[in-house]
């Protein structure tokens, strides 16, 4: 069947000629938005730094990688290739020599073809980008994932991100100049946002020619600031129908060559409070609903890319200076 979304799994199979899986690892990193450097308490939705529940940062990196590879080979076959995915907290936040030791360890394993490093856009000095770029020069593929979440600065303040949009633009341009592949992480349905915000966020990702995107619905985890708003009745996550519509519209705006690393979110009850479609069991249902929605409209990822500029599509707008005031 024709692929209407450029999923990472398809991109990677074409690029490497074999099935490629990500092996997530969780290390004892922290985050400048938690330890007081930029902020305290973290983003209002942050739950254990987005660490997958089956991972324990007290387990050594080698053990996590070896277990992950063993499990993946049993499930997906011996020829499977791997990216080591530094997922939880801020994986570039530390001494560069310590980071080098960790990244070097990850790349020692046979069948590992690259790194995928999740971080914040205000946490990537050039020396770290240079280090990551050195692995690319050795033939590995290196992705860096920047959490943006929203292109609306007011939202970023509301959710306590402790960085702005400008940091994301700066980090993306620098990382691309170092030859890294940039994936931008977005969230749909943040408090106070509407469709226009979601589409603007997608347009920013498209404008930056990001190599990859993650799109997922906001979900509420217990013991977070967002949980408090939810329990007080001051915040309601998107329905599945609304999420599917907005995520589809965002996909239409981004380039067809941008690699889609994620289209939903998964967590486990009882830590997950809402919405009930953000579970491992319903992951495929959400993705299929987005594909079905696009197909039903005869649409696809990139159908509206490049999105029209004012010069391409005259609109009923006048420059303020041409208006007459009483
Ligand atoms: S940047 Fe990530 S790890 Fe840091 S507080 Fe926000 S969600 Fe948590």
mmCIF file of C-alpha atoms and ligand atoms in Angstrom:
data_model
loop_
_atom_site.group_PDB
_atom_site.id
_atom_site.type_symbol
_atom_site.label_atom_id
_atom_site.label_comp_id
_atom_site.label_asym_id
_atom_site.label_seq_id
_atom_site.Cartn_x
_atom_site.Cartn_y
_atom_site.Cartn_z
ATOM 1 C CA UNK A 1 0.000 0.000 0.000
ATOM 2 C CA UNK A 2 1.167 3.511 -0.790
ATOM 3 C CA UNK A 3 2.870 5.085 2.242
ATOM 4 C CA UNK A 4 1.146 8.342 3.064
ATOM 5 C CA UNK A 5 3.295 8.979 6.132
ATOM 6 C CA UNK A 6 7.096 8.825 6.085
ATOM 7 C CA UNK A 7 7.509 6.693 9.195
ATOM 8 C CA UNK A 8 10.950 6.166 10.727
ATOM 9 C CA UNK A 9 10.669 2.386 10.236
ATOM 10 C CA UNK A 10 10.235 2.801 6.457
ATOM 11 C CA UNK A 11 12.901 5.465 6.184
ATOM 12 C CA UNK A 12 15.399 3.339 8.142
ATOM 13 C CA UNK A 13 14.685 0.131 6.226
ATOM 14 C CA UNK A 14 15.286 1.916 2.946
ATOM 15 C CA UNK A 15 18.411 3.635 4.250
ATOM 16 C CA UNK A 16 20.031 0.553 5.824
ATOM 17 C CA UNK A 17 18.407 -2.242 3.807
ATOM 18 C CA UNK A 18 17.254 -4.047 6.948
ATOM 19 C CA UNK A 19 14.813 -3.619 9.777
ATOM 20 C CA UNK A 20 16.069 -1.007 12.247
ATOM 21 C CA UNK A 21 14.848 -0.636 15.828
ATOM 22 C CA UNK A 22 15.627 1.904 18.505
ATOM 23 C CA UNK A 23 16.932 0.580 21.814
ATOM 24 C CA UNK A 24 15.911 3.091 24.499
ATOM 25 C CA UNK A 25 18.238 3.596 27.432
ATOM 26 C CA UNK A 26 17.733 5.579 30.621
ATOM 27 C CA UNK A 27 20.755 7.030 32.360
ATOM 28 C CA UNK A 28 21.067 8.977 35.590
ATOM 29 C CA UNK A 29 20.911 12.330 33.814
ATOM 30 C CA UNK A 30 18.902 15.189 35.208
ATOM 31 C CA UNK A 31 17.592 18.336 33.558
ATOM 32 C CA UNK A 32 18.424 22.048 33.917
ATOM 33 C CA UNK A 33 14.698 22.641 34.301
ATOM 34 C CA UNK A 34 14.642 20.411 37.368
ATOM 35 C CA UNK A 35 17.950 20.989 39.139
ATOM 36 C CA UNK A 36 17.502 24.754 39.433
ATOM 37 C CA UNK A 37 19.896 25.814 36.658
ATOM 38 C CA UNK A 38 17.013 27.012 34.469
ATOM 39 C CA UNK A 39 14.058 26.156 36.639
ATOM 40 C CA UNK A 40 12.701 23.864 39.313
ATOM 41 C CA UNK A 41 9.892 21.359 39.134
ATOM 42 C CA UNK A 42 10.240 20.810 35.400
ATOM 43 C CA UNK A 43 7.645 21.048 32.657
ATOM 44 C CA UNK A 44 4.122 20.729 34.026
ATOM 45 C CA UNK A 45 3.619 17.361 32.338
ATOM 46 C CA UNK A 46 7.052 15.896 33.184
ATOM 47 C CA UNK A 47 6.849 12.449 34.718
ATOM 48 C CA UNK A 48 10.203 10.861 35.547
ATOM 49 C CA UNK A 49 11.815 12.676 32.607
ATOM 50 C CA UNK A 50 9.838 10.598 30.070
ATOM 51 C CA UNK A 51 11.643 7.431 31.114
ATOM 52 C CA UNK A 52 10.112 4.201 29.796
ATOM 53 C CA UNK A 53 8.720 2.287 32.739
ATOM 54 C CA UNK A 54 10.729 -0.860 32.077
ATOM 55 C CA UNK A 55 14.060 0.966 32.346
ATOM 56 C CA UNK A 56 15.966 1.687 35.532
ATOM 57 C CA UNK A 57 18.763 4.298 35.450
ATOM 58 C CA UNK A 58 20.599 2.306 38.128
ATOM 59 C CA UNK A 59 21.144 -0.479 35.575
ATOM 60 C CA UNK A 60 24.422 0.000 33.707
ATOM 61 C CA UNK A 61 24.350 1.298 30.142
ATOM 62 C CA UNK A 62 25.931 -1.921 28.872
ATOM 63 C CA UNK A 63 23.330 -4.054 30.581
ATOM 64 C CA UNK A 64 20.467 -1.956 29.195
ATOM 65 C CA UNK A 65 21.864 -2.156 25.666
ATOM 66 C CA UNK A 66 22.579 -5.882 25.849
ATOM 67 C CA UNK A 67 19.123 -6.680 27.201
ATOM 68 C CA UNK A 68 17.482 -4.399 24.619
ATOM 69 C CA UNK A 69 19.358 -5.930 21.694
ATOM 70 C CA UNK A 70 18.729 -9.492 22.894
ATOM 71 C CA UNK A 71 15.018 -8.855 23.273
ATOM 72 C CA UNK A 72 14.759 -7.078 19.881
ATOM 73 C CA UNK A 73 16.633 -9.835 18.036
ATOM 74 C CA UNK A 74 14.361 -12.480 19.551
ATOM 75 C CA UNK A 75 11.313 -10.518 18.508
ATOM 76 C CA UNK A 76 12.340 -9.022 15.160
ATOM 77 C CA UNK A 77 15.060 -11.351 13.903
ATOM 78 C CA UNK A 78 18.811 -11.719 14.051
ATOM 79 C CA UNK A 79 19.474 -9.316 11.175
ATOM 80 C CA UNK A 80 17.875 -6.344 12.913
ATOM 81 C CA UNK A 81 20.019 -3.211 13.171
ATOM 82 C CA UNK A 82 19.870 -0.677 15.994
ATOM 83 C CA UNK A 83 19.992 2.916 17.072
ATOM 84 C CA UNK A 84 20.779 3.467 20.727
ATOM 85 C CA UNK A 85 18.184 5.947 21.901
ATOM 86 C CA UNK A 86 19.182 8.148 24.841
ATOM 87 C CA UNK A 87 15.641 8.939 25.831
ATOM 88 C CA UNK A 88 14.973 10.153 29.360
ATOM 89 C CA UNK A 89 15.817 13.551 30.855
ATOM 90 C CA UNK A 90 18.417 15.725 29.060
ATOM 91 C CA UNK A 91 21.031 13.515 27.428
ATOM 92 C CA UNK A 92 23.514 16.242 26.505
ATOM 93 C CA UNK A 93 23.529 17.789 29.965
ATOM 94 C CA UNK A 94 26.883 16.886 31.403
ATOM 95 C CA UNK A 95 30.603 16.986 31.013
ATOM 96 C CA UNK A 96 31.509 16.397 27.387
ATOM 97 C CA UNK A 97 34.103 13.727 28.260
ATOM 98 C CA UNK A 98 31.530 11.838 30.285
ATOM 99 C CA UNK A 99 29.080 12.101 27.379
ATOM 100 C CA UNK A 100 31.779 10.810 25.023
ATOM 101 C CA UNK A 101 32.326 7.778 27.224
ATOM 102 C CA UNK A 102 28.596 6.957 27.127
ATOM 103 C CA UNK A 103 28.146 7.505 23.393
ATOM 104 C CA UNK A 104 31.350 5.547 22.661
ATOM 105 C CA UNK A 105 30.064 2.637 24.752
ATOM 106 C CA UNK A 106 26.760 2.629 22.857
ATOM 107 C CA UNK A 107 28.545 2.428 19.525
ATOM 108 C CA UNK A 108 30.781 -0.496 20.511
ATOM 109 C CA UNK A 109 28.023 -2.989 19.793
ATOM 110 C CA UNK A 110 27.772 -4.875 16.560
ATOM 111 C CA UNK A 111 24.694 -4.006 14.514
ATOM 112 C CA UNK A 112 24.413 -0.552 16.090
ATOM 113 C CA UNK A 113 24.261 1.921 13.196
ATOM 114 C CA UNK A 114 23.729 5.151 15.056
ATOM 115 C CA UNK A 115 22.638 7.263 17.966
ATOM 116 C CA UNK A 116 19.424 9.068 18.745
ATOM 117 C CA UNK A 117 19.922 11.628 21.509
ATOM 118 C CA UNK A 118 16.988 13.400 23.167
ATOM 119 C CA UNK A 119 17.632 16.790 24.716
ATOM 120 C CA UNK A 120 16.496 20.375 25.210
ATOM 121 C CA UNK A 121 17.325 23.061 22.642
ATOM 122 C CA UNK A 122 19.008 25.213 25.308
ATOM 123 C CA UNK A 123 21.376 22.421 26.270
ATOM 124 C CA UNK A 124 23.552 21.798 23.224
ATOM 125 C CA UNK A 125 26.841 23.688 23.272
ATOM 126 C CA UNK A 126 28.906 23.428 20.114
ATOM 127 C CA UNK A 127 31.394 21.108 21.802
ATOM 128 C CA UNK A 128 28.622 18.522 22.267
ATOM 129 C CA UNK A 129 27.410 18.981 18.675
ATOM 130 C CA UNK A 130 30.995 18.593 17.515
ATOM 131 C CA UNK A 131 31.336 15.365 19.498
ATOM 132 C CA UNK A 132 28.125 13.964 17.977
ATOM 133 C CA UNK A 133 29.266 15.060 14.543
ATOM 134 C CA UNK A 134 32.500 13.077 14.963
ATOM 135 C CA UNK A 135 30.436 9.859 15.058
ATOM 136 C CA UNK A 136 28.812 10.830 11.789
ATOM 137 C CA UNK A 137 32.274 11.180 10.292
ATOM 138 C CA UNK A 138 32.953 7.592 11.433
ATOM 139 C CA UNK A 139 29.967 6.412 9.378
ATOM 140 C CA UNK A 140 27.238 6.386 12.030
ATOM 141 C CA UNK A 141 23.939 8.164 11.624
ATOM 142 C CA UNK A 142 23.277 10.624 14.428
ATOM 143 C CA UNK A 143 19.895 12.071 15.282
ATOM 144 C CA UNK A 144 19.423 14.761 17.878
ATOM 145 C CA UNK A 145 15.914 15.295 19.223
ATOM 146 C CA UNK A 146 14.927 18.700 20.502
ATOM 147 C CA UNK A 147 11.862 19.116 22.682
ATOM 148 C CA UNK A 148 10.012 22.182 21.453
ATOM 149 C CA UNK A 149 6.410 21.165 22.204
ATOM 150 C CA UNK A 150 4.887 24.430 20.959
ATOM 151 C CA UNK A 151 5.858 27.382 18.776
ATOM 152 C CA UNK A 152 3.836 29.648 21.067
ATOM 153 C CA UNK A 153 6.076 31.391 23.593
ATOM 154 C CA UNK A 154 3.135 32.060 25.919
ATOM 155 C CA UNK A 155 2.454 28.323 26.005
ATOM 156 C CA UNK A 156 6.109 27.589 26.745
ATOM 157 C CA UNK A 157 5.886 29.904 29.734
ATOM 158 C CA UNK A 158 2.564 28.387 30.815
ATOM 159 C CA UNK A 159 3.961 24.867 30.788
ATOM 160 C CA UNK A 160 7.212 25.959 32.476
ATOM 161 C CA UNK A 161 9.558 24.870 29.690
ATOM 162 C CA UNK A 162 12.123 27.477 30.769
ATOM 163 C CA UNK A 163 13.251 28.074 27.183
ATOM 164 C CA UNK A 164 11.839 29.938 24.233
ATOM 165 C CA UNK A 165 11.277 29.380 20.536
ATOM 166 C CA UNK A 166 14.484 31.189 19.634
ATOM 167 C CA UNK A 167 16.581 28.521 21.390
ATOM 168 C CA UNK A 168 14.958 25.871 19.231
ATOM 169 C CA UNK A 169 15.712 27.793 16.031
ATOM 170 C CA UNK A 170 19.296 28.404 17.128
ATOM 171 C CA UNK A 171 19.905 24.790 18.180
ATOM 172 C CA UNK A 172 18.377 23.422 14.983
ATOM 173 C CA UNK A 173 20.462 25.636 12.715
ATOM 174 C CA UNK A 174 23.671 24.816 14.614
ATOM 175 C CA UNK A 175 22.981 21.076 14.725
ATOM 176 C CA UNK A 176 22.259 21.019 11.000
ATOM 177 C CA UNK A 177 25.465 22.959 10.342
ATOM 178 C CA UNK A 178 27.280 20.135 12.174
ATOM 179 C CA UNK A 179 25.644 17.640 9.812
ATOM 180 C CA UNK A 180 23.349 16.101 12.423
ATOM 181 C CA UNK A 181 19.816 14.996 11.716
ATOM 182 C CA UNK A 182 17.367 17.056 13.742
ATOM 183 C CA UNK A 183 14.063 15.717 15.039
ATOM 184 C CA UNK A 184 11.687 18.200 16.685
ATOM 185 C CA UNK A 185 9.296 17.018 19.369
ATOM 186 C CA UNK A 186 5.823 18.594 19.412
ATOM 187 C CA UNK A 187 2.805 18.128 21.666
ATOM 188 C CA UNK A 188 -0.795 18.618 20.593
ATOM 189 C CA UNK A 189 -3.390 19.884 23.076
ATOM 190 C CA UNK A 190 -1.278 21.795 25.584
ATOM 191 C CA UNK A 191 -3.234 23.997 28.027
ATOM 192 C CA UNK A 192 -4.575 27.158 26.434
ATOM 193 C CA UNK A 193 -3.803 26.084 22.853
ATOM 194 C CA UNK A 194 -6.082 25.615 19.890
ATOM 195 C CA UNK A 195 -5.860 24.464 16.286
ATOM 196 C CA UNK A 196 -4.043 27.606 15.167
ATOM 197 C CA UNK A 197 -1.274 26.963 17.681
ATOM 198 C CA UNK A 198 -0.871 23.345 16.573
ATOM 199 C CA UNK A 199 -0.641 24.337 12.925
ATOM 200 C CA UNK A 200 1.789 27.148 13.678
ATOM 201 C CA UNK A 201 4.012 24.657 15.494
ATOM 202 C CA UNK A 202 3.943 22.363 12.450
ATOM 203 C CA UNK A 203 4.771 25.322 10.204
ATOM 204 C CA UNK A 204 7.796 26.173 12.312
ATOM 205 C CA UNK A 205 9.048 22.585 12.039
ATOM 206 C CA UNK A 206 8.446 22.732 8.275
ATOM 207 C CA UNK A 207 10.174 26.104 7.916
ATOM 208 C CA UNK A 208 13.263 24.791 9.676
ATOM 209 C CA UNK A 209 13.354 21.836 7.272
ATOM 210 C CA UNK A 210 13.604 19.509 10.248
ATOM 211 C CA UNK A 211 14.758 16.024 9.282
ATOM 212 C CA UNK A 212 12.306 14.463 11.690
ATOM 213 C CA UNK A 213 9.271 15.193 13.816
ATOM 214 C CA UNK A 214 7.538 13.661 16.793
ATOM 215 C CA UNK A 215 3.882 14.519 17.271
ATOM 216 C CA UNK A 216 1.923 13.266 20.231
ATOM 217 C CA UNK A 217 -1.115 14.219 22.262
ATOM 218 C CA UNK A 218 -0.676 15.686 25.702
ATOM 219 C CA UNK A 219 -1.330 13.097 28.380
ATOM 220 C CA UNK A 220 -1.729 13.533 32.088
ATOM 221 C CA UNK A 221 0.485 11.609 34.482
ATOM 222 C CA UNK A 222 -0.086 11.491 38.223
ATOM 223 C CA UNK A 223 1.864 13.773 40.567
ATOM 224 C CA UNK A 224 2.508 16.418 37.909
ATOM 225 C CA UNK A 225 1.428 20.034 37.652
ATOM 226 C CA UNK A 226 -0.830 19.043 34.800
ATOM 227 C CA UNK A 227 -2.473 16.379 36.960
ATOM 228 C CA UNK A 228 -3.388 19.088 39.460
ATOM 229 C CA UNK A 229 -5.044 21.178 36.712
ATOM 230 C CA UNK A 230 -6.817 18.073 35.424
ATOM 231 C CA UNK A 231 -8.065 17.037 38.854
ATOM 232 C CA UNK A 232 -9.325 20.558 39.525
ATOM 233 C CA UNK A 233 -11.268 20.443 36.266
ATOM 234 C CA UNK A 234 -9.156 23.215 34.729
ATOM 235 C CA UNK A 235 -7.661 21.120 31.955
ATOM 236 C CA UNK A 236 -9.109 18.516 29.646
ATOM 237 C CA UNK A 237 -7.021 16.502 27.176
ATOM 238 C CA UNK A 238 -8.110 16.209 23.532
ATOM 239 C CA UNK A 239 -10.565 13.545 22.476
ATOM 240 C CA UNK A 240 -9.149 10.909 20.153
ATOM 241 C CA UNK A 241 -11.171 12.346 17.264
ATOM 242 C CA UNK A 242 -9.776 15.843 17.777
ATOM 243 C CA UNK A 243 -6.219 14.589 18.175
ATOM 244 C CA UNK A 244 -6.466 12.579 14.962
ATOM 245 C CA UNK A 245 -7.744 15.613 13.054
ATOM 246 C CA UNK A 246 -5.102 18.016 14.364
ATOM 247 C CA UNK A 247 -2.197 15.590 13.998
ATOM 248 C CA UNK A 248 -3.300 14.905 10.415
ATOM 249 C CA UNK A 249 -3.444 18.606 9.628
ATOM 250 C CA UNK A 250 0.032 19.056 11.080
ATOM 251 C CA UNK A 251 1.351 16.206 8.938
ATOM 252 C CA UNK A 252 -0.082 17.857 5.840
ATOM 253 C CA UNK A 253 2.033 20.944 6.530
ATOM 254 C CA UNK A 254 5.408 19.284 6.989
ATOM 255 C CA UNK A 255 7.661 18.103 4.194
ATOM 256 C CA UNK A 256 6.938 14.631 2.792
ATOM 257 C CA UNK A 257 10.615 13.812 3.375
ATOM 258 C CA UNK A 258 10.547 14.668 7.083
ATOM 259 C CA UNK A 259 10.811 11.419 9.014
ATOM 260 C CA UNK A 260 7.966 10.798 11.466
ATOM 261 C CA UNK A 261 9.459 9.233 14.602
ATOM 262 C CA UNK A 262 6.301 9.234 16.682
ATOM 263 C CA UNK A 263 2.587 9.837 16.253
ATOM 264 C CA UNK A 264 1.171 9.026 19.642
ATOM 265 C CA UNK A 265 2.157 8.547 23.266
ATOM 266 C CA UNK A 266 2.034 5.500 25.484
ATOM 267 C CA UNK A 267 1.904 5.198 29.239
ATOM 268 C CA UNK A 268 0.520 2.763 31.774
ATOM 269 C CA UNK A 269 -2.349 3.117 34.179
ATOM 270 C CA UNK A 270 -2.609 3.909 37.070
ATOM 271 C CA UNK A 271 0.166 6.485 36.553
ATOM 272 C CA UNK A 272 -1.635 7.588 33.389
ATOM 273 C CA UNK A 273 -4.702 9.607 34.343
ATOM 274 C CA UNK A 274 -5.935 10.618 30.874
ATOM 275 C CA UNK A 275 -6.672 10.324 27.994
ATOM 276 C CA UNK A 276 -7.364 6.611 27.848
ATOM 277 C CA UNK A 277 -6.121 6.246 24.268
ATOM 278 C CA UNK A 278 -2.513 7.030 25.311
ATOM 279 C CA UNK A 279 -1.731 3.429 26.184
ATOM 280 C CA UNK A 280 0.516 0.766 24.645
ATOM 281 C CA UNK A 281 -2.566 -1.295 23.816
ATOM 282 C CA UNK A 282 -4.158 1.492 21.731
ATOM 283 C CA UNK A 283 -1.025 2.821 20.014
ATOM 284 C CA UNK A 284 -1.706 1.149 16.666
ATOM 285 C CA UNK A 285 -5.357 2.198 16.763
ATOM 286 C CA UNK A 286 -4.349 5.876 17.049
ATOM 287 C CA UNK A 287 -1.835 5.646 14.217
ATOM 288 C CA UNK A 288 -4.310 3.824 11.983
ATOM 289 C CA UNK A 289 -6.971 6.454 12.715
ATOM 290 C CA UNK A 290 -4.589 9.175 11.493
ATOM 291 C CA UNK A 291 -3.757 7.223 8.328
ATOM 292 C CA UNK A 292 -7.474 6.573 7.723
ATOM 293 C CA UNK A 293 -8.298 10.243 8.261
ATOM 294 C CA UNK A 294 -5.697 11.359 5.712
ATOM 295 C CA UNK A 295 -6.806 8.709 3.202
ATOM 296 C CA UNK A 296 -10.457 9.684 3.613
ATOM 297 C CA UNK A 297 -9.512 13.202 2.528
ATOM 298 C CA UNK A 298 -7.308 11.998 -0.337
ATOM 299 C CA UNK A 299 -4.461 13.607 1.578
ATOM 300 C CA UNK A 300 -1.019 12.668 2.880
ATOM 301 C CA UNK A 301 1.984 13.995 4.759
ATOM 302 C CA UNK A 302 3.251 17.061 2.899
ATOM 303 C CA UNK A 303 0.015 17.655 0.973
ATOM 304 C CA UNK A 304 0.200 21.321 1.967
ATOM 305 C CA UNK A 305 3.960 21.684 1.915
ATOM 306 C CA UNK A 306 5.313 24.225 1.249
ATOM 307 C CA UNK A 307 2.414 25.979 2.901
ATOM 308 C CA UNK A 308 1.184 29.037 1.028
ATOM 309 C CA UNK A 309 2.851 32.312 1.730
ATOM 310 C CA UNK A 310 1.013 35.592 1.317
ATOM 311 C CA UNK A 311 2.751 36.126 -2.017
ATOM 312 C CA UNK A 312 1.387 32.832 -3.360
ATOM 313 C CA UNK A 313 -2.116 33.217 -2.079
ATOM 314 C CA UNK A 314 -3.498 36.766 -2.060
ATOM 315 C CA UNK A 315 -5.628 37.317 0.998
ATOM 316 C CA UNK A 316 -8.053 39.927 2.195
ATOM 317 C CA UNK A 317 -5.505 41.613 4.377
ATOM 318 C CA UNK A 318 -4.356 45.180 4.346
ATOM 319 C CA UNK A 319 -1.219 46.695 5.697
ATOM 320 C CA UNK A 320 -2.076 48.764 8.754
ATOM 321 C CA UNK A 321 -0.306 51.765 7.250
ATOM 322 C CA UNK A 322 -2.760 51.805 4.324
ATOM 323 C CA UNK A 323 -5.790 52.008 6.597
ATOM 324 C CA UNK A 324 -7.280 55.369 7.337
ATOM 325 C CA UNK A 325 -8.022 56.195 10.918
ATOM 326 C CA UNK A 326 -10.814 58.527 11.943
HETATM 327 S S1 LIG B 1 12.771 19.161 29.623
HETATM 328 FE FE1 LIG B 1 12.166 16.985 29.720
HETATM 329 S S2 LIG B 1 13.199 16.170 31.549
HETATM 330 FE FE2 LIG B 1 13.291 18.407 31.687
HETATM 331 S S3 LIG B 1 11.521 18.947 32.939
HETATM 332 FE FE3 LIG B 1 10.861 19.086 30.802
HETATM 333 S S4 LIG B 1 10.003 17.057 30.294
HETATM 334 FE FE4 LIG B 1 11.183 16.853 32.225
#
